[in-house]
């Protein structure tokens, strides 16, 4: 009887092993790898509730932004500009970005807006629309925009209001204790501090396109090596600025021809 019981138990264990694998070993289910190559697309449409026609030559602008750091300037990863040519809302969009520009650890959101022929915001999405980038396509549906505030509608005036303090160079925080500033004054005069020396020059605006004088007048103070290197990088980037952006958080971003950035804020 005892022998029969042992055989029965042994047979049961063999059946259990055949079903679930070797005894004492756990089956590990591997998660599907996050796609890191190819293209990522965001589709949807932008609209607003008010029954108002858009001005002639309006342009819809949809951007995918890195919003990982709260209350900081969001970085534009991709942009689609749609010349409306008299079309009215809703406006469909399909924004495509190279996956090599995306990181699994970062947080991204899509933002829609409409600008007039003078590049001033007329309508803009106020809510943050986060997108999941692990799949090939994110369909965000309809994004409802609101009327842009007076401040948001006139980025040039915001640019020329007060002094800007540089907080990042190409996404890297300015070292503690270092200070660089920018002031876009009247008569197209640019002035500021370049971490060690003071500088002055000129600037030219056309919508959100911005160009600065390639050679600035500067003081000739001796600087510590680390500060001198920081100043050299800053001045080289300034000479190559081509565009500026104002974030929803009131932060200024200057973009160079090779997409390097200078990020500044007002106190």
PDB file of N, CA and C in Angstrom, residues 39-45 60-65 76-82 92-98 102 108-112 131 136-140 143:
ATOM      1  N   UNK A  39      10.027  55.469 -36.853  1.00  0.00           N
ATOM      2  CA  UNK A  39       9.293  56.718 -36.659  1.00  0.00           C
ATOM      3  C   UNK A  39       8.187  56.558 -35.620  1.00  0.00           C
ATOM      4  N   UNK A  40       7.903  57.654 -34.926  1.00  0.00           N
ATOM      5  CA  UNK A  40       6.780  57.723 -33.993  1.00  0.00           C
ATOM      6  C   UNK A  40       5.846  58.808 -34.494  1.00  0.00           C
ATOM      7  N   UNK A  41       4.543  58.514 -34.528  1.00  0.00           N
ATOM      8  CA  UNK A  41       3.573  59.466 -35.054  1.00  0.00           C
ATOM      9  C   UNK A  41       2.516  59.816 -34.015  1.00  0.00           C
ATOM     10  N   UNK A  42       2.116  61.075 -34.023  1.00  0.00           N
ATOM     11  CA  UNK A  42       1.002  61.549 -33.196  1.00  0.00           C
ATOM     12  C   UNK A  42      -0.051  62.110 -34.144  1.00  0.00           C
ATOM     13  N   UNK A  43      -1.278  61.608 -34.035  1.00  0.00           N
ATOM     14  CA  UNK A  43      -2.353  62.097 -34.891  1.00  0.00           C
ATOM     15  C   UNK A  43      -3.483  62.659 -34.042  1.00  0.00           C
ATOM     16  N   UNK A  44      -4.245  63.549 -34.636  1.00  0.00           N
ATOM     17  CA  UNK A  44      -5.384  64.145 -33.944  1.00  0.00           C
ATOM     18  C   UNK A  44      -5.888  65.350 -34.702  1.00  0.00           C
ATOM     19  N   UNK A  45      -6.638  66.200 -34.017  1.00  0.00           N
ATOM     20  CA  UNK A  45      -7.085  67.437 -34.634  1.00  0.00           C
ATOM     21  C   UNK A  45      -7.192  68.513 -33.566  1.00  0.00           C
ATOM     22  N   UNK A  60      -1.430  76.642 -38.512  1.00  0.00           N
ATOM     23  CA  UNK A  60      -1.552  75.749 -37.353  1.00  0.00           C
ATOM     24  C   UNK A  60      -0.167  75.205 -37.025  1.00  0.00           C
ATOM     25  N   UNK A  61       0.192  75.207 -35.760  1.00  0.00           N
ATOM     26  CA  UNK A  61       1.499  74.710 -35.320  1.00  0.00           C
ATOM     27  C   UNK A  61       1.273  73.651 -34.247  1.00  0.00           C
ATOM     28  N   UNK A  62       1.726  72.437 -34.514  1.00  0.00           N
ATOM     29  CA  UNK A  62       1.607  71.338 -33.553  1.00  0.00           C
ATOM     30  C   UNK A  62       3.017  70.879 -33.188  1.00  0.00           C
ATOM     31  N   UNK A  63       3.291  70.788 -31.899  1.00  0.00           N
ATOM     32  CA  UNK A  63       4.636  70.415 -31.451  1.00  0.00           C
ATOM     33  C   UNK A  63       4.580  69.248 -30.481  1.00  0.00           C
ATOM     34  N   UNK A  64       5.619  68.422 -30.524  1.00  0.00           N
ATOM     35  CA  UNK A  64       5.852  67.402 -29.508  1.00  0.00           C
ATOM     36  C   UNK A  64       6.959  67.923 -28.624  1.00  0.00           C
ATOM     37  N   UNK A  65       6.709  67.986 -27.310  1.00  0.00           N
ATOM     38  CA  UNK A  65       7.641  68.631 -26.384  1.00  0.00           C
ATOM     39  C   UNK A  65       8.062  67.690 -25.263  1.00  0.00           C
ATOM     40  N   UNK A  76      11.204  71.532 -27.590  1.00  0.00           N
ATOM     41  CA  UNK A  76      10.486  71.073 -28.773  1.00  0.00           C
ATOM     42  C   UNK A  76      11.287  69.955 -29.443  1.00  0.00           C
ATOM     43  N   UNK A  77      10.676  68.770 -29.567  1.00  0.00           N
ATOM     44  CA  UNK A  77      11.316  67.625 -30.203  1.00  0.00           C
ATOM     45  C   UNK A  77      10.974  67.571 -31.687  1.00  0.00           C
ATOM     46  N   UNK A  78       9.731  67.902 -32.023  1.00  0.00           N
ATOM     47  CA  UNK A  78       9.290  67.890 -33.423  1.00  0.00           C
ATOM     48  C   UNK A  78       8.181  68.917 -33.589  1.00  0.00           C
ATOM     49  N   UNK A  79       8.047  69.428 -34.810  1.00  0.00           N
ATOM     50  CA  UNK A  79       7.047  70.463 -35.092  1.00  0.00           C
ATOM     51  C   UNK A  79       6.437  70.242 -36.467  1.00  0.00           C
ATOM     52  N   UNK A  80       5.126  70.425 -36.557  1.00  0.00           N
ATOM     53  CA  UNK A  80       4.435  70.426 -37.844  1.00  0.00           C
ATOM     54  C   UNK A  80       3.716  71.754 -38.013  1.00  0.00           C
ATOM     55  N   UNK A  81       4.006  72.439 -39.109  1.00  0.00           N
ATOM     56  CA  UNK A  81       3.345  73.701 -39.430  1.00  0.00           C
ATOM     57  C   UNK A  81       2.430  73.468 -40.631  1.00  0.00           C
ATOM     58  N   UNK A  82       1.172  73.854 -40.485  1.00  0.00           N
ATOM     59  CA  UNK A  82       0.175  73.619 -41.522  1.00  0.00           C
ATOM     60  C   UNK A  82      -0.356  74.966 -42.002  1.00  0.00           C
ATOM     61  N   UNK A  92      -6.922  68.743 -38.905  1.00  0.00           N
ATOM     62  CA  UNK A  92      -6.271  67.461 -38.621  1.00  0.00           C
ATOM     63  C   UNK A  92      -4.753  67.608 -38.728  1.00  0.00           C
ATOM     64  N   UNK A  93      -4.034  66.852 -37.908  1.00  0.00           N
ATOM     65  CA  UNK A  93      -2.570  66.876 -37.966  1.00  0.00           C
ATOM     66  C   UNK A  93      -2.004  65.467 -37.853  1.00  0.00           C
ATOM     67  N   UNK A  94      -0.806  65.299 -38.373  1.00  0.00           N
ATOM     68  CA  UNK A  94      -0.030  64.063 -38.249  1.00  0.00           C
ATOM     69  C   UNK A  94       1.424  64.473 -38.049  1.00  0.00           C
ATOM     70  N   UNK A  95       1.879  64.348 -36.829  1.00  0.00           N
ATOM     71  CA  UNK A  95       3.224  64.788 -36.450  1.00  0.00           C
ATOM     72  C   UNK A  95       4.139  63.573 -36.373  1.00  0.00           C
ATOM     73  N   UNK A  96       5.252  63.610 -37.095  1.00  0.00           N
ATOM     74  CA  UNK A  96       6.185  62.478 -37.147  1.00  0.00           C
ATOM     75  C   UNK A  96       7.524  62.878 -36.555  1.00  0.00           C
ATOM     76  N   UNK A  97       8.099  61.962 -35.760  1.00  0.00           N
ATOM     77  CA  UNK A  97       9.399  62.239 -35.135  1.00  0.00           C
ATOM     78  C   UNK A  97      10.256  60.980 -35.199  1.00  0.00           C
ATOM     79  N   UNK A  98      11.546  61.166 -35.382  1.00  0.00           N
ATOM     80  CA  UNK A  98      12.497  60.063 -35.367  1.00  0.00           C
ATOM     81  C   UNK A  98      12.621  59.537 -33.943  1.00  0.00           C
ATOM     82  N   UNK A 102      13.836  60.266 -28.961  1.00  0.00           N
ATOM     83  CA  UNK A 102      13.004  60.007 -27.786  1.00  0.00           C
ATOM     84  C   UNK A 102      13.736  59.101 -26.808  1.00  0.00           C
ATOM     85  N   UNK A 108       6.690  63.174 -22.567  1.00  0.00           N
ATOM     86  CA  UNK A 108       6.420  64.001 -23.743  1.00  0.00           C
ATOM     87  C   UNK A 108       4.941  64.378 -23.821  1.00  0.00           C
ATOM     88  N   UNK A 109       4.688  65.543 -24.389  1.00  0.00           N
ATOM     89  CA  UNK A 109       3.314  66.013 -24.554  1.00  0.00           C
ATOM     90  C   UNK A 109       3.180  66.724 -25.887  1.00  0.00           C
ATOM     91  N   UNK A 110       1.956  66.712 -26.430  1.00  0.00           N
ATOM     92  CA  UNK A 110       1.693  67.395 -27.691  1.00  0.00           C
ATOM     93  C   UNK A 110       0.952  68.694 -27.397  1.00  0.00           C
ATOM     94  N   UNK A 111       1.293  69.729 -28.153  1.00  0.00           N
ATOM     95  CA  UNK A 111       0.669  71.036 -27.965  1.00  0.00           C
ATOM     96  C   UNK A 111       0.233  71.584 -29.315  1.00  0.00           C
ATOM     97  N   UNK A 112      -0.979  72.106 -29.383  1.00  0.00           N
ATOM     98  CA  UNK A 112      -1.492  72.679 -30.619  1.00  0.00           C
ATOM     99  C   UNK A 112      -1.713  74.168 -30.480  1.00  0.00           C
ATOM    100  N   UNK A 131       1.635  62.016 -24.176  1.00  0.00           N
ATOM    101  CA  UNK A 131       1.512  60.919 -25.130  1.00  0.00           C
ATOM    102  C   UNK A 131       2.418  59.762 -24.716  1.00  0.00           C
ATOM    103  N   UNK A 136       3.969  52.600 -31.854  1.00  0.00           N
ATOM    104  CA  UNK A 136       4.278  53.321 -33.103  1.00  0.00           C
ATOM    105  C   UNK A 136       3.425  54.558 -33.326  1.00  0.00           C
ATOM    106  N   UNK A 137       2.199  54.571 -32.776  1.00  0.00           N
ATOM    107  CA  UNK A 137       1.267  55.653 -33.052  1.00  0.00           C
ATOM    108  C   UNK A 137       0.515  56.050 -31.802  1.00  0.00           C
ATOM    109  N   UNK A 138       0.368  57.367 -31.590  1.00  0.00           N
ATOM    110  CA  UNK A 138      -0.462  57.885 -30.498  1.00  0.00           C
ATOM    111  C   UNK A 138      -1.577  58.725 -31.115  1.00  0.00           C
ATOM    112  N   UNK A 139      -2.820  58.292 -30.937  1.00  0.00           N
ATOM    113  CA  UNK A 139      -3.977  59.034 -31.445  1.00  0.00           C
ATOM    114  C   UNK A 139      -4.571  59.815 -30.270  1.00  0.00           C
ATOM    115  N   UNK A 140      -4.440  61.131 -30.311  1.00  0.00           N
ATOM    116  CA  UNK A 140      -4.833  61.955 -29.164  1.00  0.00           C
ATOM    117  C   UNK A 140      -6.240  62.531 -29.304  1.00  0.00           C
ATOM    118  N   UNK A 143      -8.021  68.100 -29.683  1.00  0.00           N
ATOM    119  CA  UNK A 143      -7.442  69.006 -28.690  1.00  0.00           C
ATOM    120  C   UNK A 143      -8.155  70.348 -28.819  1.00  0.00           C
TER     121      UNK A 143
END
